[in-house]
Coordinates of C-alpha atoms in Angstrom, one line a residue:
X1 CA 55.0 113.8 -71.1
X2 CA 57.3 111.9 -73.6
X3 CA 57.0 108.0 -72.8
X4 CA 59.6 105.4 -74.3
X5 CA 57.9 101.5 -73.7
X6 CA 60.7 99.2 -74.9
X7 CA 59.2 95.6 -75.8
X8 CA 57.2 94.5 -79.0
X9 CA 55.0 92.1 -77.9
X10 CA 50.6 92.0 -76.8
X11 CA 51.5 93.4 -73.6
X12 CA 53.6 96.8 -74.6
X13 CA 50.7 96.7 -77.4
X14 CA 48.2 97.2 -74.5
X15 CA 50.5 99.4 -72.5
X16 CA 51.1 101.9 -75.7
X17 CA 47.4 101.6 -76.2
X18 CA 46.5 102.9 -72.5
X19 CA 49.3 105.6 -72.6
X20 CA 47.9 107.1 -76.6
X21 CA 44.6 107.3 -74.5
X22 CA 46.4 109.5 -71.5
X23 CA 46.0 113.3 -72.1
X24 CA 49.0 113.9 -70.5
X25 CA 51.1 112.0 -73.3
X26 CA 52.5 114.2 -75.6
X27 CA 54.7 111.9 -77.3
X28 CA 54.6 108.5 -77.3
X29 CA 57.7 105.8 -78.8
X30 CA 58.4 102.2 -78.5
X31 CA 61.5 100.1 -79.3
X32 CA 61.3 97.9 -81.0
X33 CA 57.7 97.5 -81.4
X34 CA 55.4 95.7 -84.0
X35 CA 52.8 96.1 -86.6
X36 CA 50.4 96.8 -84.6
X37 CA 52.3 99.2 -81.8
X38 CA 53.2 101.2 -85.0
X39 CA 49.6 102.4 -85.5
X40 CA 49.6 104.3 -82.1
X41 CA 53.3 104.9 -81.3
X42 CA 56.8 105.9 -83.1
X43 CA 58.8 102.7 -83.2
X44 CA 62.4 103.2 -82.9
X45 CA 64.8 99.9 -83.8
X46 CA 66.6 99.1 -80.7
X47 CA 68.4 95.9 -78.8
X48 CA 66.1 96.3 -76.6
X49 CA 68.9 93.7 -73.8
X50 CA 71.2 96.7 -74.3
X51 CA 70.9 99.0 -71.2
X52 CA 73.6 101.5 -72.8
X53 CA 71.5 101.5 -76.2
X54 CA 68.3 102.3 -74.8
X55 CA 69.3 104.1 -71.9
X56 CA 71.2 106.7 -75.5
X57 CA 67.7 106.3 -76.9
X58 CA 66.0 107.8 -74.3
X59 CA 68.6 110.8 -74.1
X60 CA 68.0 111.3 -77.8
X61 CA 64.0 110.8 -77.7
X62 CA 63.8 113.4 -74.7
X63 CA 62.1 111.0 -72.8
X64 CA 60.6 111.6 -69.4
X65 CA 59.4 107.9 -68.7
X66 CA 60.5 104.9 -69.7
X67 CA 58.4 101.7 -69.4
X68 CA 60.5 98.7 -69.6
X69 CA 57.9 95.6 -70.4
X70 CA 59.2 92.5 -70.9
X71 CA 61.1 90.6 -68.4
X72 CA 65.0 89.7 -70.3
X73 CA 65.9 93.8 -70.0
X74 CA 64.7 94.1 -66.7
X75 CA 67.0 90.9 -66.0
X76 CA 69.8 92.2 -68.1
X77 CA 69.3 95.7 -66.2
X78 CA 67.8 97.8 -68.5
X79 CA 66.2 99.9 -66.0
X80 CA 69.0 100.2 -64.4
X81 CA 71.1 102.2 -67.1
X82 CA 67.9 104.1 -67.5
X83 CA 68.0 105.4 -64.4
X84 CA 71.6 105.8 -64.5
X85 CA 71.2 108.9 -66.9
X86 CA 69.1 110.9 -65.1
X87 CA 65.4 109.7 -66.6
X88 CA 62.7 108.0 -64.6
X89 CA 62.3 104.1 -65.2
X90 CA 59.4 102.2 -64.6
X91 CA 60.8 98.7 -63.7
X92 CA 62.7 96.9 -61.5
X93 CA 66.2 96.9 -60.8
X94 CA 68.6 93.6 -62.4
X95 CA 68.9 92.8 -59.0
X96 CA 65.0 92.9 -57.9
X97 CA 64.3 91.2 -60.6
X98 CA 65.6 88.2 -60.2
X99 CA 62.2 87.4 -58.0
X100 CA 61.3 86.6 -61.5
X101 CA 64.9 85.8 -63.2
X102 CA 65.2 83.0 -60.4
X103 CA 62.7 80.3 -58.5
X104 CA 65.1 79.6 -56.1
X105 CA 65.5 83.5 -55.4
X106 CA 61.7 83.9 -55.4
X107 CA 61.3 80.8 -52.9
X108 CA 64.0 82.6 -50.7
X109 CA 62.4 85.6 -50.6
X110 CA 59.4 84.3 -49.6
X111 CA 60.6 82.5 -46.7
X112 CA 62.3 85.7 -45.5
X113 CA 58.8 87.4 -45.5
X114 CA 57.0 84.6 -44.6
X115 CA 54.6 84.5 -47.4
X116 CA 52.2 81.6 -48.0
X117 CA 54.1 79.2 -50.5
X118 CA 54.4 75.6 -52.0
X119 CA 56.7 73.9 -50.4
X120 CA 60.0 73.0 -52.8
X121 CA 63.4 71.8 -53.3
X122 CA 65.9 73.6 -55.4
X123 CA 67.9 70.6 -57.5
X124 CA 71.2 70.7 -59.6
X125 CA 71.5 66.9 -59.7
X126 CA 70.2 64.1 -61.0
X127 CA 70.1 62.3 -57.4
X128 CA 68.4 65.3 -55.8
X129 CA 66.0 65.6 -58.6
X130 CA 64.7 62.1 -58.3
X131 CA 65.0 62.7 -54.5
X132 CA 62.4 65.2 -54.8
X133 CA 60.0 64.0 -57.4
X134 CA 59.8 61.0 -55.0
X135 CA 59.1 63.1 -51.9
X136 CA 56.4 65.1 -53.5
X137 CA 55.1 62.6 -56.1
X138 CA 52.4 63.1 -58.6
X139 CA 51.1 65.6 -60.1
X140 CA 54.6 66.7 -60.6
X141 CA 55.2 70.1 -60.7
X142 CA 59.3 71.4 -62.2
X143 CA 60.0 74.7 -63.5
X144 CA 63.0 75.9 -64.5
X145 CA 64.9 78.4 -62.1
X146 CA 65.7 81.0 -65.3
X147 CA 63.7 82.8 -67.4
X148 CA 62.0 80.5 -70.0
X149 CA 59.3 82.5 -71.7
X150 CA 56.1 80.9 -69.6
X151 CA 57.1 77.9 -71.1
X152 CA 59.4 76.5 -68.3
X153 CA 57.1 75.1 -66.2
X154 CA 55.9 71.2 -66.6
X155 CA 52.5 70.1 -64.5
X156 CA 52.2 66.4 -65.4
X157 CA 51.5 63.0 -63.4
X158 CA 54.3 61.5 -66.1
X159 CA 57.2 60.8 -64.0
X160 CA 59.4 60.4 -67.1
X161 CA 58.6 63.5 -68.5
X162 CA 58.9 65.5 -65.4
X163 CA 62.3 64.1 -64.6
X164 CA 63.3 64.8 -68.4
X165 CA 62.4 68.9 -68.2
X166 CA 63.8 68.9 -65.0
X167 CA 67.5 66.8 -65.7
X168 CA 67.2 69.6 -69.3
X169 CA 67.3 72.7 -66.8
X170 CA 71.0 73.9 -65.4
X171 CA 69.2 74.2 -62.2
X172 CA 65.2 73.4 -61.6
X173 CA 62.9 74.0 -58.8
X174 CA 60.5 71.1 -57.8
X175 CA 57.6 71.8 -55.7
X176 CA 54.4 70.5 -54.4
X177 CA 51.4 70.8 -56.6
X178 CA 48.8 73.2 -55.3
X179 CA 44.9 72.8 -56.1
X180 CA 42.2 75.1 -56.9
X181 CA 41.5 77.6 -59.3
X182 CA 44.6 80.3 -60.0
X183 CA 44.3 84.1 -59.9
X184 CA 46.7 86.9 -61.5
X185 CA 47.2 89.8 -59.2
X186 CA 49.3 92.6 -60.4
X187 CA 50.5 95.7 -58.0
X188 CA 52.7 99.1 -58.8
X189 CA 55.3 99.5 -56.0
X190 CA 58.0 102.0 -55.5
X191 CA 59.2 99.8 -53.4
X192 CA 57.3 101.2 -50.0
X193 CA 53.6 101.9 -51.4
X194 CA 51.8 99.1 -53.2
X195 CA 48.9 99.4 -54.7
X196 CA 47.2 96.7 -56.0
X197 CA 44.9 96.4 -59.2
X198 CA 42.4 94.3 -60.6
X199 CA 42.8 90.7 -60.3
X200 CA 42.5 88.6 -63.5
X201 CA 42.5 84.5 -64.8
X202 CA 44.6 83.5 -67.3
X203 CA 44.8 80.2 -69.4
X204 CA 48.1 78.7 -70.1
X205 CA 47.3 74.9 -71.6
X206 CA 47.6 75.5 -75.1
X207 CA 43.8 73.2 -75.9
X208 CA 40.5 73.3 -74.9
X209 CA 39.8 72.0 -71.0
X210 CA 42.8 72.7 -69.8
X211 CA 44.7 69.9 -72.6
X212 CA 48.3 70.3 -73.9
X213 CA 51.2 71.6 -73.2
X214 CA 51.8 74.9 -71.3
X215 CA 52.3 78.1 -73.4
X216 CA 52.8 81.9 -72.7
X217 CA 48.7 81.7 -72.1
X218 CA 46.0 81.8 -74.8
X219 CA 43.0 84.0 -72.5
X220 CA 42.6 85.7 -69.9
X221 CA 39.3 87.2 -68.3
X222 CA 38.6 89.7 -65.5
X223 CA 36.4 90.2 -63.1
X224 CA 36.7 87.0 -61.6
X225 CA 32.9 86.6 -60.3
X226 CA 33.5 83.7 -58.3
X227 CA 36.0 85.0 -56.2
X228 CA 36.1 85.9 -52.6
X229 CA 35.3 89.9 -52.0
X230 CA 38.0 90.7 -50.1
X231 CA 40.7 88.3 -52.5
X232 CA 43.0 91.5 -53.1
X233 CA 42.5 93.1 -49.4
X234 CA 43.6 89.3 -48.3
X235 CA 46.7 89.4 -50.9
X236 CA 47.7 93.0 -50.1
X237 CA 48.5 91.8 -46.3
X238 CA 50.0 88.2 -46.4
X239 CA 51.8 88.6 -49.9
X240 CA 52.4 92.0 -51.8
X241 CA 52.8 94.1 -49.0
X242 CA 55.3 91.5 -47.3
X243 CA 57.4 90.9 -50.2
X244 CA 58.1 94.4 -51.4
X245 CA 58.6 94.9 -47.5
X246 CA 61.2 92.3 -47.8
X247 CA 63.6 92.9 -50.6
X248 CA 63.6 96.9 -49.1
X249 CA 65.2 95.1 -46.0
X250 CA 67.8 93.0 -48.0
X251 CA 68.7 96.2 -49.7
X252 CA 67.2 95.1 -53.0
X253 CA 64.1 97.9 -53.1
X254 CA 61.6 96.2 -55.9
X255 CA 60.1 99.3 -57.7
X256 CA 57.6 98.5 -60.9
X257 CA 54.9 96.1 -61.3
X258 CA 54.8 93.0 -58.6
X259 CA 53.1 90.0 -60.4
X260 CA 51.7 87.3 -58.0
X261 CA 50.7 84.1 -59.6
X262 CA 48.4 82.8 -56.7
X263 CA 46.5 79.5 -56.5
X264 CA 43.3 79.6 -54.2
X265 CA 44.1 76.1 -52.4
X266 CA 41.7 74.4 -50.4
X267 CA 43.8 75.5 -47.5
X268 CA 43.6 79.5 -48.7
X269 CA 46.0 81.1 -50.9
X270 CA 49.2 80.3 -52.1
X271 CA 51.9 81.7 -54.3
X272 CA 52.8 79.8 -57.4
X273 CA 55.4 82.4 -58.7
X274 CA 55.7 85.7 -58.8
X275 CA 56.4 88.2 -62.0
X276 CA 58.4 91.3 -62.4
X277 CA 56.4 92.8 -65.5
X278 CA 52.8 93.0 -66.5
X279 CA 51.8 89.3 -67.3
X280 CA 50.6 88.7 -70.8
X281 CA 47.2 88.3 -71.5
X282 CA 46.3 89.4 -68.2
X283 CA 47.6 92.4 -68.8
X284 CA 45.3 93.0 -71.9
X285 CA 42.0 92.7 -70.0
X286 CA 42.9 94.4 -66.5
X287 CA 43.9 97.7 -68.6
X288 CA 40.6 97.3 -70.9
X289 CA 39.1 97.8 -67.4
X290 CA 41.5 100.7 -66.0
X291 CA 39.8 104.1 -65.9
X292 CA 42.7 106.4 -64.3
X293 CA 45.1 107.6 -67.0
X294 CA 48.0 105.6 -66.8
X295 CA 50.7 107.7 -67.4
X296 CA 51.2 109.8 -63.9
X297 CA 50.7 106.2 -62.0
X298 CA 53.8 104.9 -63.7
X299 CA 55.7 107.9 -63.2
X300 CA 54.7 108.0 -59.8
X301 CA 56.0 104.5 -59.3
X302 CA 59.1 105.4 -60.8
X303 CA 60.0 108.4 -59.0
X304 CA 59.1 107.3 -55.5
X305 CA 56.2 109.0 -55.0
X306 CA 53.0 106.3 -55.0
X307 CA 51.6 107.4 -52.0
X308 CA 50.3 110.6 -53.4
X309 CA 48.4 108.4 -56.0
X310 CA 44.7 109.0 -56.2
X311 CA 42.9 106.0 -56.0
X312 CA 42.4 103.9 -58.7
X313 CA 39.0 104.3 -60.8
X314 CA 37.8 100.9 -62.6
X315 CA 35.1 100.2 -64.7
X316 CA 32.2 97.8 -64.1
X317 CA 32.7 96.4 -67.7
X318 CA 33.9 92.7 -67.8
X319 CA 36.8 92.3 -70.5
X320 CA 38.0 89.2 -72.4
X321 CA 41.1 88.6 -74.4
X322 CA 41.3 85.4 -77.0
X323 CA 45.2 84.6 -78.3
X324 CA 45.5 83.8 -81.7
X325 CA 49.0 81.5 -82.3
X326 CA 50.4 80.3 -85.1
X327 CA 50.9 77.3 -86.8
X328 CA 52.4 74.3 -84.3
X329 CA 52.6 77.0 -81.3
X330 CA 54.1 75.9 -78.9
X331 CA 56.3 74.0 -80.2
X332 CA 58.1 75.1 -83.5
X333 CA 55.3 77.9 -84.6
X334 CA 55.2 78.9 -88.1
X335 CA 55.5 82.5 -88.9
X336 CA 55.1 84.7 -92.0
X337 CA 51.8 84.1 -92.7
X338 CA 49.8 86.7 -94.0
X339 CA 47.2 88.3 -91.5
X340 CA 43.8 88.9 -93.0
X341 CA 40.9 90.8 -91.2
X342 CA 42.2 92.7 -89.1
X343 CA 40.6 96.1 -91.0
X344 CA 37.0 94.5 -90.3
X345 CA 37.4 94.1 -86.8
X346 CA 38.3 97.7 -86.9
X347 CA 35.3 98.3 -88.7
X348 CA 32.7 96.1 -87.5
X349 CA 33.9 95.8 -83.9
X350 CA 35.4 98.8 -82.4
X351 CA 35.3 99.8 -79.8
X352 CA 34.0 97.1 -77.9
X353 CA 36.8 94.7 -79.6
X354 CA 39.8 95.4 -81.2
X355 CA 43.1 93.5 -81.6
X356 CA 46.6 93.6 -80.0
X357 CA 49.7 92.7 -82.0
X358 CA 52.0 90.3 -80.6
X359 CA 54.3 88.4 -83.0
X360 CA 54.3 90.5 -86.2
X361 CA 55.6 92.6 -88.5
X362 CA 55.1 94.2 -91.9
X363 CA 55.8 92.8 -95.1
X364 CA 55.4 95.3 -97.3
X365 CA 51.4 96.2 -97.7
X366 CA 50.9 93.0 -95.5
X367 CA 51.1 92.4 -91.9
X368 CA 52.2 89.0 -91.3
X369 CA 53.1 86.6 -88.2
X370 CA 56.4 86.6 -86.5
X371 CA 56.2 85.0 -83.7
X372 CA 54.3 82.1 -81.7
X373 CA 51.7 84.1 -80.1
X374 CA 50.5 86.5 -83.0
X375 CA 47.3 88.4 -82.0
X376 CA 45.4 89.1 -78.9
X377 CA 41.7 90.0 -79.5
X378 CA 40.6 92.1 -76.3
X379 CA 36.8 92.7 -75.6
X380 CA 34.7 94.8 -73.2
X381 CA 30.8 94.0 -72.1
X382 CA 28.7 94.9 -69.7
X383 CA 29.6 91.1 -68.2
X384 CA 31.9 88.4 -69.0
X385 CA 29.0 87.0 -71.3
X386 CA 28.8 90.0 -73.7
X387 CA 32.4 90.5 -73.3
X388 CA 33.3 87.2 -74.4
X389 CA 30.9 87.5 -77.3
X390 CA 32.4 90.1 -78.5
X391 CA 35.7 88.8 -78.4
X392 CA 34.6 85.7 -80.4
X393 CA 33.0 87.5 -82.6
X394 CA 36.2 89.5 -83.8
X395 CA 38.1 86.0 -83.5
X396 CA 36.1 84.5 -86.6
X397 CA 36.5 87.7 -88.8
X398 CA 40.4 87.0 -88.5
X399 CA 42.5 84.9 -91.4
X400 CA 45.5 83.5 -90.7
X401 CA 46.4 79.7 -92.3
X402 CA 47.0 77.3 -89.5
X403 CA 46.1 79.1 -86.6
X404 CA 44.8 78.3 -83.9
X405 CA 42.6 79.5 -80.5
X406 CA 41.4 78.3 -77.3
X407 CA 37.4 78.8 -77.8
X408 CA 36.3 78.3 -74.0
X409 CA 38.2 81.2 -72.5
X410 CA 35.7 82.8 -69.8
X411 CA 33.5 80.3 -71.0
X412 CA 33.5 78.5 -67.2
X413 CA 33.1 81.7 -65.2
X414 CA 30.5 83.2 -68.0
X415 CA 28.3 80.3 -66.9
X416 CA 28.2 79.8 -70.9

């Protein structure tokens, strides 16, 4: 089979990664790619927004799949022109995605399949903003209704600051704050079957303890040892299944990967927002775990056909991923610095550790950062303990000036 992935960042890293592993790969391209992507798949330049361009770059490429990854072209439609010429997508459709491309949309939906939610408001002026921020009060919780990168949600008890994100988005969505700890759940639909996978924790304060502002997420760990047995079974009924139930009766079928961002509330589970695309970093460790090649499961979720899927086989490794940003990330992150390292984790670490590109490119003989997020370190152990050693362990052998890293992911759960 001939797989396009279009994206370049950690998370089509650790999708071309999986699929060079699949037997049944026989060629394997992304667009656009980066450093690291390059080392396991041909990368092909592309605008990767342009459904017409990548659609003609499948045609060219011969490809039998196409994995759209990040979640701009699936808003823009990508998928969609894809499809349009004849060549199996995996990924939603522009209009199913807007469960991601829009709060308000999502909230919506939600209602319509009755699935367990924070209660919000959906504001456009100033009046109704303050309206709201009074009505719910602290902690304050406003997230931009559009696609912001993970970076357009504010969490703060600073009234000033929460009604100055939410008066700098065209239209926000303020909502009660939800406790307890939050889980990442992905699925693959075809928009009837739904098949869950492994659930994961990410980390998106950009410090230590939880401190700083809110980034694309700097960790993520899976299993999740402290959570309740039958979490996914409980998920599968009240919010997956319900959902892709849903848009299939508004005429909006949702085919690709279902992301639910859940929070585990002292009054049971809740759904903090919901995805259209693998998450990144979760996406790095719930792969690491994956046994089943992934190739035919995507493929099956494009063409329809999930419910002849085997089930799933999993590892009983635990796996850890540590982000590595640049300089000043998130705010105005410095990029081409040289990347130094990297061949020793190869050396030294594999194949217990190794390292997922996210914002670089090449530079001649040098790899260097290009973006806020630059490197994902991913680890397997025999638990979350050894894993996160591991992954630590790879960390320090890495060079790159100004950088910076979380050093308590899985630390917590781990009982380190």
């Amino acid at each position: 089979m001939k797989v396009l992935v279009i994206g370049g960042g950690a998370r089509e890293h650790a999708l071309c990664r999986s699929l060079s592993l699949d037997p049944d790969v026989t060629a394997l391209h992304c667009a656009p790619g980066n450093a690291g992507i390059a080392e396991v798949a041909e990368l092909h330049p592309v605008d990767q927004l342009d459904g017409e361009a990548v659609a003609r770059l499948a045609t060219e490429l011969g490809a039998e799949l196409v994995v759209v990854g990040p979640e701009a072209p699936l808003v823009a439609g990508v998928a969609d022109a894809v499809r349009a010429v004849g060549i199996p997508a995996f990924g939603p459709s522009r209009e199913a995605a807007q469960l991601e491309g829009s709060k308000a949309f999502a909230k919506d939906v939600m209602a319509g399949a009755g699935v367990p939610t924070a209660r919000s408001y959906v504001c456009t002026t100033a009046e109704e903003i303050d309206e709201a921020l009074d009505a719910f009060g602290a902690p304050y919780v406003v997230k931009d209704d559009g696609l912001a990168a993970g970076k357009g949600v504010v969490v703060t008890d600073d009234l000033a600051q929460a009604r100055a994100h939410a008066l700098a988005c065209d239209r926000v969505v303020i909502e009660e704050y939800l406790d307890g700890p939050e889980v990442s759940l992905f699925a693959i639909t075809d928009g009837v079957t739904v098949l869950p996978l492994r659930p994961a924790q990410d980390f998106k304060r950009a410090l230590d303890g939880d401190e700083g502002p809110n980034t694309g997420g700097m960790g993520a760990y899976s299993p999740l040892p402290w959570a309740d047995p039958k979490l996914v079974e409980e998920v599968l009924a009240t919010v997956l299944q319900p959902t892709v139930d849903e848009l299939r009766r508004r005429g909006t079928p949702f085919s690709g990967l279902l992301y639910a961002g859940l929070a585990i509330t002292s009054r049971g589970v809740r759904v903090i927002e919901f995805n259209a695309r693998f998450g990144d970093p979760e996406t790095q460790v719930v792969l690491a775990r994956l046994r089943t090649p992934l190739a035919g499961v995507l493929l099956n979720s494009a063409n329809g056909t999930l419910e002849d899927q085997a089930p799933l086989s999993w590892s009983d490794d635990a796996a850890v991923t540590v982000v590595i940003a640049s300089h000043n990330y998130p705010d105005t992150p410095r990029t081409g610095d040289p990347i130094e390292g990297l061949d020793e984790v190869a050396e030294k670490d594999a194949p217990h550790a190794y390292v997922l590109h996210a914002g670089t490119k090449r530079d001649g003989d040098a790899i260097v950062s290009a973006g806020g997020r630059v490197l994902s370190v991913t680890a397997t152990g025999t638990d979350l303990e050894q894993a996160r050693e591991r992954a630590y362990a790879a960390v320090g052998r890495i060079r790159l000036d100004g950088s910076q890293h979380r050093t308590d992911i899985a630390r917590k759960a781990a009982g380190a």
